[in-house]
């Protein structure tokens, strides 16, 4: 009945040594994954949209549809 | 002295249950819950009292034998001595009860019951929805959103094909 003496000290340090690198690693991976799956495509989508954007054409189309209050459609 | 005079005023019934007045005239009745209790708990392995308080004659003779050399005790006698002092072993007290099955069953039952209540409410309690939910109104609403170019980059209007006047494939 002679059991080995259990670890009495440094229990939190041992746990942190194991879990902190994993925590940091997973967080960094999550951030990098978000950047390359969400923010970069979104920036590209906006860039592509405004590359060939004709604001006057869009404005005229909206005006004819009658959504503005400051300018009426050209008909009246 | 003042206290005893107060107790006399209160009445005779309280005297028998009150604490000691003078010279052991009234002694408190010992309630069960005030005595040390036995319970099986992992975090306090040695309870205050033994499990079996009134020993049968065999148990009494076993206790006498325990006073001698323990090597003379047989395995059954050692186990009998253990069972006198303790109700359940650690393995028995740690065993799961299967109570979680009843709990989960109760959870599902009450969720189902709540579903029935919600259905009844929809039929008998709620009034009509506003006119803004009508089909023609919704159609005009969508058309106006497309005219205003709501979210043209990645959202609503981005999915509409303005050339062909249809949703993008």
PDB file of C-alpha atoms in Angstrom:
ATOM      1  CA  UNK A   1       0.000   0.000   0.000  1.00  0.00           C
ATOM      2  CA  UNK A   2       2.755   2.514  -0.847  1.00  0.00           C
ATOM      3  CA  UNK A   3       1.327   4.896  -3.433  1.00  0.00           C
ATOM      4  CA  UNK A   4       3.528   7.575  -5.024  1.00  0.00           C
ATOM      5  CA  UNK A   5       3.059  11.029  -3.539  1.00  0.00           C
ATOM      6  CA  UNK A   6       0.760  13.051  -5.843  1.00  0.00           C
ATOM      7  CA  UNK A   7       1.776  16.393  -7.345  1.00  0.00           C
ATOM      8  CA  UNK A   8       1.073  19.062  -4.743  1.00  0.00           C
ATOM      9  CA  UNK A   9       2.310  22.219  -6.475  1.00  0.00           C
ATOM     10  CA  UNK A  10       2.426  23.845  -9.852  1.00  0.00           C
ATOM     11  CA  UNK A  11      -0.903  22.369 -10.973  1.00  0.00           C
ATOM     12  CA  UNK A  12      -2.154  25.572 -12.583  1.00  0.00           C
ATOM     13  CA  UNK A  13       1.203  26.209 -14.226  1.00  0.00           C
ATOM     14  CA  UNK A  14       1.179  22.726 -15.709  1.00  0.00           C
ATOM     15  CA  UNK A  15      -2.352  23.230 -17.039  1.00  0.00           C
ATOM     16  CA  UNK A  16      -1.488  26.611 -18.534  1.00  0.00           C
ATOM     17  CA  UNK A  17       1.674  25.240 -20.175  1.00  0.00           C
ATOM     18  CA  UNK A  18      -0.573  22.805 -22.008  1.00  0.00           C
ATOM     19  CA  UNK A  19      -3.640  24.885 -22.751  1.00  0.00           C
ATOM     20  CA  UNK A  20      -2.340  28.391 -23.437  1.00  0.00           C
ATOM     21  CA  UNK A  21      -0.443  27.549 -26.655  1.00  0.00           C
ATOM     22  CA  UNK A  22      -3.520  25.692 -27.880  1.00  0.00           C
ATOM     23  CA  UNK A  23      -5.777  28.630 -26.997  1.00  0.00           C
ATOM     24  CA  UNK A  24      -3.543  31.161 -28.721  1.00  0.00           C
ATOM     25  CA  UNK A  25      -3.081  28.920 -31.729  1.00  0.00           C
ATOM     26  CA  UNK A  26      -6.804  28.339 -32.214  1.00  0.00           C
ATOM     27  CA  UNK A  27      -7.586  32.037 -31.796  1.00  0.00           C
ATOM     28  CA  UNK A  28      -4.995  33.012 -34.378  1.00  0.00           C
ATOM     29  CA  UNK A  29      -6.259  30.366 -36.773  1.00  0.00           C
ATOM     30  CA  UNK A  30      -9.822  31.654 -36.311  1.00  0.00           C
ATOM     31  CA  UNK A  31      -8.752  35.231 -37.024  1.00  0.00           C
ATOM     32  CA  UNK A  32      -6.739  34.255 -40.129  1.00  0.00           C
ATOM     33  CA  UNK A  33      -9.571  32.088 -41.424  1.00  0.00           C
ATOM     34  CA  UNK A  34     -12.054  34.935 -40.976  1.00  0.00           C
ATOM     35  CA  UNK A  35      -9.745  37.344 -42.783  1.00  0.00           C
ATOM     36  CA  UNK A  36      -9.360  35.134 -45.823  1.00  0.00           C
ATOM     37  CA  UNK A  37     -12.925  33.851 -46.047  1.00  0.00           C
ATOM     38  CA  UNK A  38     -14.840  37.035 -45.212  1.00  0.00           C
ATOM     39  CA  UNK A  39     -12.926  40.312 -45.262  1.00  0.00           C
ATOM     40  CA  UNK A  40     -10.771  39.754 -48.350  1.00  0.00           C
ATOM     41  CA  UNK A  41     -13.673  38.570 -50.569  1.00  0.00           C
ATOM     42  CA  UNK A  42     -15.756  41.459 -49.295  1.00  0.00           C
ATOM     43  CA  UNK A  43     -13.059  44.004 -50.147  1.00  0.00           C
ATOM     44  CA  UNK A  44     -12.727  42.449 -53.584  1.00  0.00           C
ATOM     45  CA  UNK A  45     -16.506  42.543 -54.128  1.00  0.00           C
ATOM     46  CA  UNK A  46     -16.617  46.251 -53.323  1.00  0.00           C
ATOM     47  CA  UNK A  47     -13.616  46.953 -55.554  1.00  0.00           C
ATOM     48  CA  UNK A  48     -15.226  45.094 -58.450  1.00  0.00           C
ATOM     49  CA  UNK A  49     -18.550  46.852 -57.957  1.00  0.00           C
ATOM     50  CA  UNK A  50     -17.100  50.324 -58.082  1.00  0.00           C
ATOM     51  CA  UNK A  51     -14.579  49.657 -60.879  1.00  0.00           C
ATOM     52  CA  UNK A  52     -17.214  50.129 -63.597  1.00  0.00           C
ATOM     53  CA  UNK A  53     -19.847  52.041 -61.609  1.00  0.00           C
ATOM     54  CA  UNK A  54     -21.660  54.757 -63.527  1.00  0.00           C
ATOM     55  CA  UNK A  55     -23.257  56.898 -60.813  1.00  0.00           C
ATOM     56  CA  UNK A  56     -25.223  59.114 -63.240  1.00  0.00           C
ATOM     57  CA  UNK A  57     -26.771  56.107 -64.937  1.00  0.00           C
ATOM     58  CA  UNK A  58     -27.797  54.641 -61.606  1.00  0.00           C
ATOM     59  CA  UNK A  59     -29.175  58.000 -60.499  1.00  0.00           C
ATOM     60  CA  UNK A  60     -31.299  58.358 -63.643  1.00  0.00           C
ATOM     61  CA  UNK A  61     -32.645  54.833 -63.231  1.00  0.00           C
ATOM     62  CA  UNK A  62     -33.594  55.531 -59.617  1.00  0.00           C
ATOM     63  CA  UNK A  63     -35.148  58.854 -60.605  1.00  0.00           C
ATOM     64  CA  UNK A  64     -37.327  57.251 -63.264  1.00  0.00           C
ATOM     65  CA  UNK A  65     -38.435  54.622 -60.732  1.00  0.00           C
ATOM     66  CA  UNK A  66     -39.723  57.521 -58.610  1.00  0.00           C
ATOM     67  CA  UNK A  67     -37.940  56.908 -55.307  1.00  0.00           C
ATOM     68  CA  UNK A  68     -36.639  60.477 -54.894  1.00  0.00           C
ATOM     69  CA  UNK A  69     -38.518  63.390 -53.368  1.00  0.00           C
ATOM     70  CA  UNK A  70     -36.131  66.140 -54.547  1.00  0.00           C
ATOM     71  CA  UNK A  71     -36.359  65.287 -58.258  1.00  0.00           C
ATOM     72  CA  UNK A  72     -39.425  63.925 -60.013  1.00  0.00           C
ATOM     73  CA  UNK A  73     -39.203  61.491 -62.950  1.00  0.00           C
ATOM     74  CA  UNK A  74     -38.460  63.282 -66.242  1.00  0.00           C
ATOM     75  CA  UNK A  75     -41.945  62.510 -67.593  1.00  0.00           C
ATOM     76  CA  UNK A  76     -43.952  65.114 -65.581  1.00  0.00           C
TER      77      UNK A  76
ATOM     78  CA  UNK B   1     -32.663  36.989  37.332  1.00  0.00           C
ATOM     79  CA  UNK B   2     -34.607  39.384  35.123  1.00  0.00           C
ATOM     80  CA  UNK B   3     -34.774  36.715  32.431  1.00  0.00           C
ATOM     81  CA  UNK B   4     -36.486  34.184  34.678  1.00  0.00           C
ATOM     82  CA  UNK B   5     -39.148  36.728  35.621  1.00  0.00           C
ATOM     83  CA  UNK B   6     -39.818  37.302  31.905  1.00  0.00           C
ATOM     84  CA  UNK B   7     -40.159  33.563  31.306  1.00  0.00           C
ATOM     85  CA  UNK B   8     -42.666  33.240  34.151  1.00  0.00           C
ATOM     86  CA  UNK B   9     -44.798  35.928  32.518  1.00  0.00           C
ATOM     87  CA  UNK B  10     -44.700  34.175  29.153  1.00  0.00           C
ATOM     88  CA  UNK B  11     -46.401  31.058  30.473  1.00  0.00           C
ATOM     89  CA  UNK B  12     -45.812  27.576  31.709  1.00  0.00           C
ATOM     90  CA  UNK B  13     -45.840  25.833  28.303  1.00  0.00           C
ATOM     91  CA  UNK B  14     -42.789  27.656  27.113  1.00  0.00           C
ATOM     92  CA  UNK B  15     -40.873  26.755  30.245  1.00  0.00           C
ATOM     93  CA  UNK B  16     -40.724  23.079  29.336  1.00  0.00           C
ATOM     94  CA  UNK B  17     -39.142  23.753  25.929  1.00  0.00           C
ATOM     95  CA  UNK B  18     -36.983  26.752  26.822  1.00  0.00           C
ATOM     96  CA  UNK B  19     -33.317  26.541  27.749  1.00  0.00           C
ATOM     97  CA  UNK B  20     -32.061  25.830  31.259  1.00  0.00           C
ATOM     98  CA  UNK B  21     -33.432  28.403  33.689  1.00  0.00           C
ATOM     99  CA  UNK B  22     -31.921  27.797  37.089  1.00  0.00           C
ATOM    100  CA  UNK B  23     -30.231  24.748  38.488  1.00  0.00           C
ATOM    101  CA  UNK B  24     -31.239  22.321  35.713  1.00  0.00           C
ATOM    102  CA  UNK B  25     -34.947  22.888  36.193  1.00  0.00           C
ATOM    103  CA  UNK B  26     -35.684  22.694  32.447  1.00  0.00           C
ATOM    104  CA  UNK B  27     -33.446  20.825  29.986  1.00  0.00           C
ATOM    105  CA  UNK B  28     -33.662  21.201  26.218  1.00  0.00           C
ATOM    106  CA  UNK B  29     -35.260  18.406  24.238  1.00  0.00           C
ATOM    107  CA  UNK B  30     -32.627  16.982  21.956  1.00  0.00           C
ATOM    108  CA  UNK B  31     -33.841  17.074  18.343  1.00  0.00           C
ATOM    109  CA  UNK B  32     -32.716  14.423  15.875  1.00  0.00           C
ATOM    110  CA  UNK B  33     -31.262  16.882  13.444  1.00  0.00           C
ATOM    111  CA  UNK B  34     -28.942  18.365  16.061  1.00  0.00           C
ATOM    112  CA  UNK B  35     -27.121  15.076  16.634  1.00  0.00           C
ATOM    113  CA  UNK B  36     -24.178  14.046  14.453  1.00  0.00           C
ATOM    114  CA  UNK B  37     -25.461  12.353  11.309  1.00  0.00           C
ATOM    115  CA  UNK B  38     -24.114   9.674   9.027  1.00  0.00           C
ATOM    116  CA  UNK B  39     -23.772  10.391   5.324  1.00  0.00           C
ATOM    117  CA  UNK B  40     -21.770   8.875   2.482  1.00  0.00           C
ATOM    118  CA  UNK B  41     -19.806  11.630   0.807  1.00  0.00           C
ATOM    119  CA  UNK B  42     -16.659  11.434  -1.240  1.00  0.00           C
ATOM    120  CA  UNK B  43     -15.174  14.658   0.084  1.00  0.00           C
ATOM    121  CA  UNK B  44     -15.578  13.738   3.787  1.00  0.00           C
ATOM    122  CA  UNK B  45     -14.676  10.042   3.868  1.00  0.00           C
ATOM    123  CA  UNK B  46     -14.944   9.477   7.642  1.00  0.00           C
ATOM    124  CA  UNK B  47     -18.398  10.457   8.939  1.00  0.00           C
ATOM    125  CA  UNK B  48     -18.954  11.575  12.524  1.00  0.00           C
ATOM    126  CA  UNK B  49     -20.691   8.400  13.628  1.00  0.00           C
ATOM    127  CA  UNK B  50     -20.676   4.733  12.682  1.00  0.00           C
ATOM    128  CA  UNK B  51     -23.444   3.556  10.431  1.00  0.00           C
ATOM    129  CA  UNK B  52     -24.842   0.834  12.665  1.00  0.00           C
ATOM    130  CA  UNK B  53     -25.585   2.243  16.122  1.00  0.00           C
ATOM    131  CA  UNK B  54     -27.442  -0.699  17.692  1.00  0.00           C
ATOM    132  CA  UNK B  55     -25.232  -3.761  17.315  1.00  0.00           C
ATOM    133  CA  UNK B  56     -26.732  -7.237  17.169  1.00  0.00           C
ATOM    134  CA  UNK B  57     -25.143  -9.915  19.440  1.00  0.00           C
ATOM    135  CA  UNK B  58     -23.005 -11.333  16.590  1.00  0.00           C
ATOM    136  CA  UNK B  59     -21.830  -7.829  15.738  1.00  0.00           C
ATOM    137  CA  UNK B  60     -20.998  -7.209  19.399  1.00  0.00           C
ATOM    138  CA  UNK B  61     -18.907 -10.374  19.564  1.00  0.00           C
ATOM    139  CA  UNK B  62     -17.228  -9.365  16.307  1.00  0.00           C
ATOM    140  CA  UNK B  63     -16.320  -6.012  17.818  1.00  0.00           C
ATOM    141  CA  UNK B  64     -14.754  -7.862  20.781  1.00  0.00           C
ATOM    142  CA  UNK B  65     -12.748 -10.013  18.345  1.00  0.00           C
ATOM    143  CA  UNK B  66     -11.616  -6.823  16.600  1.00  0.00           C
ATOM    144  CA  UNK B  67      -9.857  -5.780  19.790  1.00  0.00           C
ATOM    145  CA  UNK B  68      -7.431  -8.668  19.309  1.00  0.00           C
ATOM    146  CA  UNK B  69      -5.047  -9.274  16.428  1.00  0.00           C
ATOM    147  CA  UNK B  70      -6.507  -8.269  13.068  1.00  0.00           C
ATOM    148  CA  UNK B  71      -4.594 -11.024  11.278  1.00  0.00           C
ATOM    149  CA  UNK B  72      -6.967 -13.484  13.015  1.00  0.00           C
ATOM    150  CA  UNK B  73     -10.009 -11.985  11.285  1.00  0.00           C
ATOM    151  CA  UNK B  74     -11.309 -13.735   8.192  1.00  0.00           C
ATOM    152  CA  UNK B  75     -12.162 -11.843   4.998  1.00  0.00           C
ATOM    153  CA  UNK B  76     -15.920 -12.006   5.669  1.00  0.00           C
ATOM    154  CA  UNK B  77     -15.402 -10.712   9.200  1.00  0.00           C
ATOM    155  CA  UNK B  78     -13.381  -7.760   7.928  1.00  0.00           C
ATOM    156  CA  UNK B  79     -16.101  -6.958   5.433  1.00  0.00           C
ATOM    157  CA  UNK B  80     -18.740  -7.283   8.179  1.00  0.00           C
ATOM    158  CA  UNK B  81     -16.761  -4.838  10.342  1.00  0.00           C
ATOM    159  CA  UNK B  82     -16.583  -2.431   7.401  1.00  0.00           C
ATOM    160  CA  UNK B  83     -20.325  -2.653   6.877  1.00  0.00           C
ATOM    161  CA  UNK B  84     -20.897  -1.867  10.564  1.00  0.00           C
ATOM    162  CA  UNK B  85     -18.978   1.377  10.250  1.00  0.00           C
ATOM    163  CA  UNK B  86     -20.013   2.382   6.732  1.00  0.00           C
ATOM    164  CA  UNK B  87     -23.169   2.151   4.681  1.00  0.00           C
ATOM    165  CA  UNK B  88     -21.839   2.244   1.116  1.00  0.00           C
ATOM    166  CA  UNK B  89     -18.368   1.769  -0.272  1.00  0.00           C
ATOM    167  CA  UNK B  90     -16.800   4.463  -2.434  1.00  0.00           C
ATOM    168  CA  UNK B  91     -17.623   2.517  -5.558  1.00  0.00           C
ATOM    169  CA  UNK B  92     -21.265   2.202  -4.484  1.00  0.00           C
ATOM    170  CA  UNK B  93     -21.701   5.856  -3.522  1.00  0.00           C
ATOM    171  CA  UNK B  94     -20.048   7.143  -6.708  1.00  0.00           C
ATOM    172  CA  UNK B  95     -22.218   5.015  -8.950  1.00  0.00           C
ATOM    173  CA  UNK B  96     -24.492   6.969 -11.289  1.00  0.00           C
ATOM    174  CA  UNK B  97     -28.203   6.861 -10.639  1.00  0.00           C
ATOM    175  CA  UNK B  98     -29.596   7.100 -14.168  1.00  0.00           C
ATOM    176  CA  UNK B  99     -31.603  10.105 -13.007  1.00  0.00           C
ATOM    177  CA  UNK B 100     -30.550  11.982 -16.121  1.00  0.00           C
ATOM    178  CA  UNK B 101     -32.871   9.849 -18.224  1.00  0.00           C
ATOM    179  CA  UNK B 102     -35.903  11.055 -16.243  1.00  0.00           C
ATOM    180  CA  UNK B 103     -34.664  14.622 -16.489  1.00  0.00           C
ATOM    181  CA  UNK B 104     -34.248  14.477 -20.274  1.00  0.00           C
ATOM    182  CA  UNK B 105     -37.626  12.789 -20.627  1.00  0.00           C
ATOM    183  CA  UNK B 106     -39.229  15.554 -18.581  1.00  0.00           C
ATOM    184  CA  UNK B 107     -37.505  18.200 -20.700  1.00  0.00           C
ATOM    185  CA  UNK B 108     -38.821  16.714 -23.945  1.00  0.00           C
ATOM    186  CA  UNK B 109     -42.294  16.286 -22.504  1.00  0.00           C
ATOM    187  CA  UNK B 110     -42.594  19.900 -21.413  1.00  0.00           C
ATOM    188  CA  UNK B 111     -41.157  21.200 -24.680  1.00  0.00           C
ATOM    189  CA  UNK B 112     -43.815  19.206 -26.483  1.00  0.00           C
ATOM    190  CA  UNK B 113     -46.507  20.527 -24.182  1.00  0.00           C
ATOM    191  CA  UNK B 114     -45.297  24.060 -24.800  1.00  0.00           C
ATOM    192  CA  UNK B 115     -45.615  23.420 -28.527  1.00  0.00           C
ATOM    193  CA  UNK B 116     -49.277  22.521 -28.047  1.00  0.00           C
ATOM    194  CA  UNK B 117     -49.825  25.677 -26.018  1.00  0.00           C
ATOM    195  CA  UNK B 118     -48.227  27.778 -28.773  1.00  0.00           C
ATOM    196  CA  UNK B 119     -50.438  26.205 -31.440  1.00  0.00           C
ATOM    197  CA  UNK B 120     -53.552  26.892 -29.385  1.00  0.00           C
ATOM    198  CA  UNK B 121     -52.408  30.490 -28.867  1.00  0.00           C
ATOM    199  CA  UNK B 122     -51.961  31.024 -32.589  1.00  0.00           C
ATOM    200  CA  UNK B 123     -55.489  29.877 -33.259  1.00  0.00           C
ATOM    201  CA  UNK B 124     -57.409  31.411 -30.384  1.00  0.00           C
ATOM    202  CA  UNK B 125     -55.408  34.323 -28.981  1.00  0.00           C
ATOM    203  CA  UNK B 126     -53.591  36.199 -31.732  1.00  0.00           C
ATOM    204  CA  UNK B 127     -55.419  38.681 -33.967  1.00  0.00           C
ATOM    205  CA  UNK B 128     -54.814  39.304 -37.669  1.00  0.00           C
ATOM    206  CA  UNK B 129     -51.397  40.297 -38.970  1.00  0.00           C
ATOM    207  CA  UNK B 130     -51.008  43.885 -40.269  1.00  0.00           C
ATOM    208  CA  UNK B 131     -51.962  44.708 -43.886  1.00  0.00           C
ATOM    209  CA  UNK B 132     -48.263  45.104 -44.688  1.00  0.00           C
ATOM    210  CA  UNK B 133     -48.039  41.298 -44.892  1.00  0.00           C
ATOM    211  CA  UNK B 134     -50.452  41.022 -47.853  1.00  0.00           C
ATOM    212  CA  UNK B 135     -48.981  39.546 -51.030  1.00  0.00           C
ATOM    213  CA  UNK B 136     -49.534  42.642 -53.234  1.00  0.00           C
ATOM    214  CA  UNK B 137     -48.123  44.908 -50.555  1.00  0.00           C
ATOM    215  CA  UNK B 138     -45.015  42.713 -50.259  1.00  0.00           C
ATOM    216  CA  UNK B 139     -44.585  42.779 -54.022  1.00  0.00           C
ATOM    217  CA  UNK B 140     -44.709  46.588 -54.092  1.00  0.00           C
ATOM    218  CA  UNK B 141     -42.281  46.628 -51.153  1.00  0.00           C
ATOM    219  CA  UNK B 142     -39.733  44.443 -52.972  1.00  0.00           C
ATOM    220  CA  UNK B 143     -40.031  46.544 -56.118  1.00  0.00           C
ATOM    221  CA  UNK B 144     -39.399  49.719 -54.147  1.00  0.00           C
ATOM    222  CA  UNK B 145     -36.345  48.166 -52.445  1.00  0.00           C
ATOM    223  CA  UNK B 146     -34.911  47.216 -55.839  1.00  0.00           C
ATOM    224  CA  UNK B 147     -35.635  50.712 -57.197  1.00  0.00           C
ATOM    225  CA  UNK B 148     -33.754  52.229 -54.267  1.00  0.00           C
ATOM    226  CA  UNK B 149     -30.801  49.859 -54.896  1.00  0.00           C
ATOM    227  CA  UNK B 150     -30.814  48.462 -51.368  1.00  0.00           C
ATOM    228  CA  UNK B 151     -27.427  46.728 -50.678  1.00  0.00           C
ATOM    229  CA  UNK B 152     -26.264  46.693 -54.305  1.00  0.00           C
ATOM    230  CA  UNK B 153     -22.755  45.314 -53.646  1.00  0.00           C
ATOM    231  CA  UNK B 154     -23.270  42.035 -51.780  1.00  0.00           C
ATOM    232  CA  UNK B 155     -26.856  42.006 -50.516  1.00  0.00           C
ATOM    233  CA  UNK B 156     -30.405  42.433 -51.781  1.00  0.00           C
ATOM    234  CA  UNK B 157     -30.128  44.338 -55.061  1.00  0.00           C
ATOM    235  CA  UNK B 158     -26.891  42.555 -55.919  1.00  0.00           C
ATOM    236  CA  UNK B 159     -28.981  39.452 -56.581  1.00  0.00           C
ATOM    237  CA  UNK B 160     -31.326  41.214 -59.058  1.00  0.00           C
ATOM    238  CA  UNK B 161     -30.544  41.339 -62.779  1.00  0.00           C
ATOM    239  CA  UNK B 162     -31.585  44.874 -63.823  1.00  0.00           C
ATOM    240  CA  UNK B 163     -31.007  44.173 -67.548  1.00  0.00           C
ATOM    241  CA  UNK B 164     -33.394  41.247 -67.753  1.00  0.00           C
ATOM    242  CA  UNK B 165     -35.708  42.323 -64.910  1.00  0.00           C
ATOM    243  CA  UNK B 166     -35.386  39.032 -63.041  1.00  0.00           C
ATOM    244  CA  UNK B 167     -33.511  37.490 -60.152  1.00  0.00           C
ATOM    245  CA  UNK B 168     -29.986  36.451 -61.038  1.00  0.00           C
ATOM    246  CA  UNK B 169     -29.562  32.738 -61.668  1.00  0.00           C
TER     247      UNK B 169
END
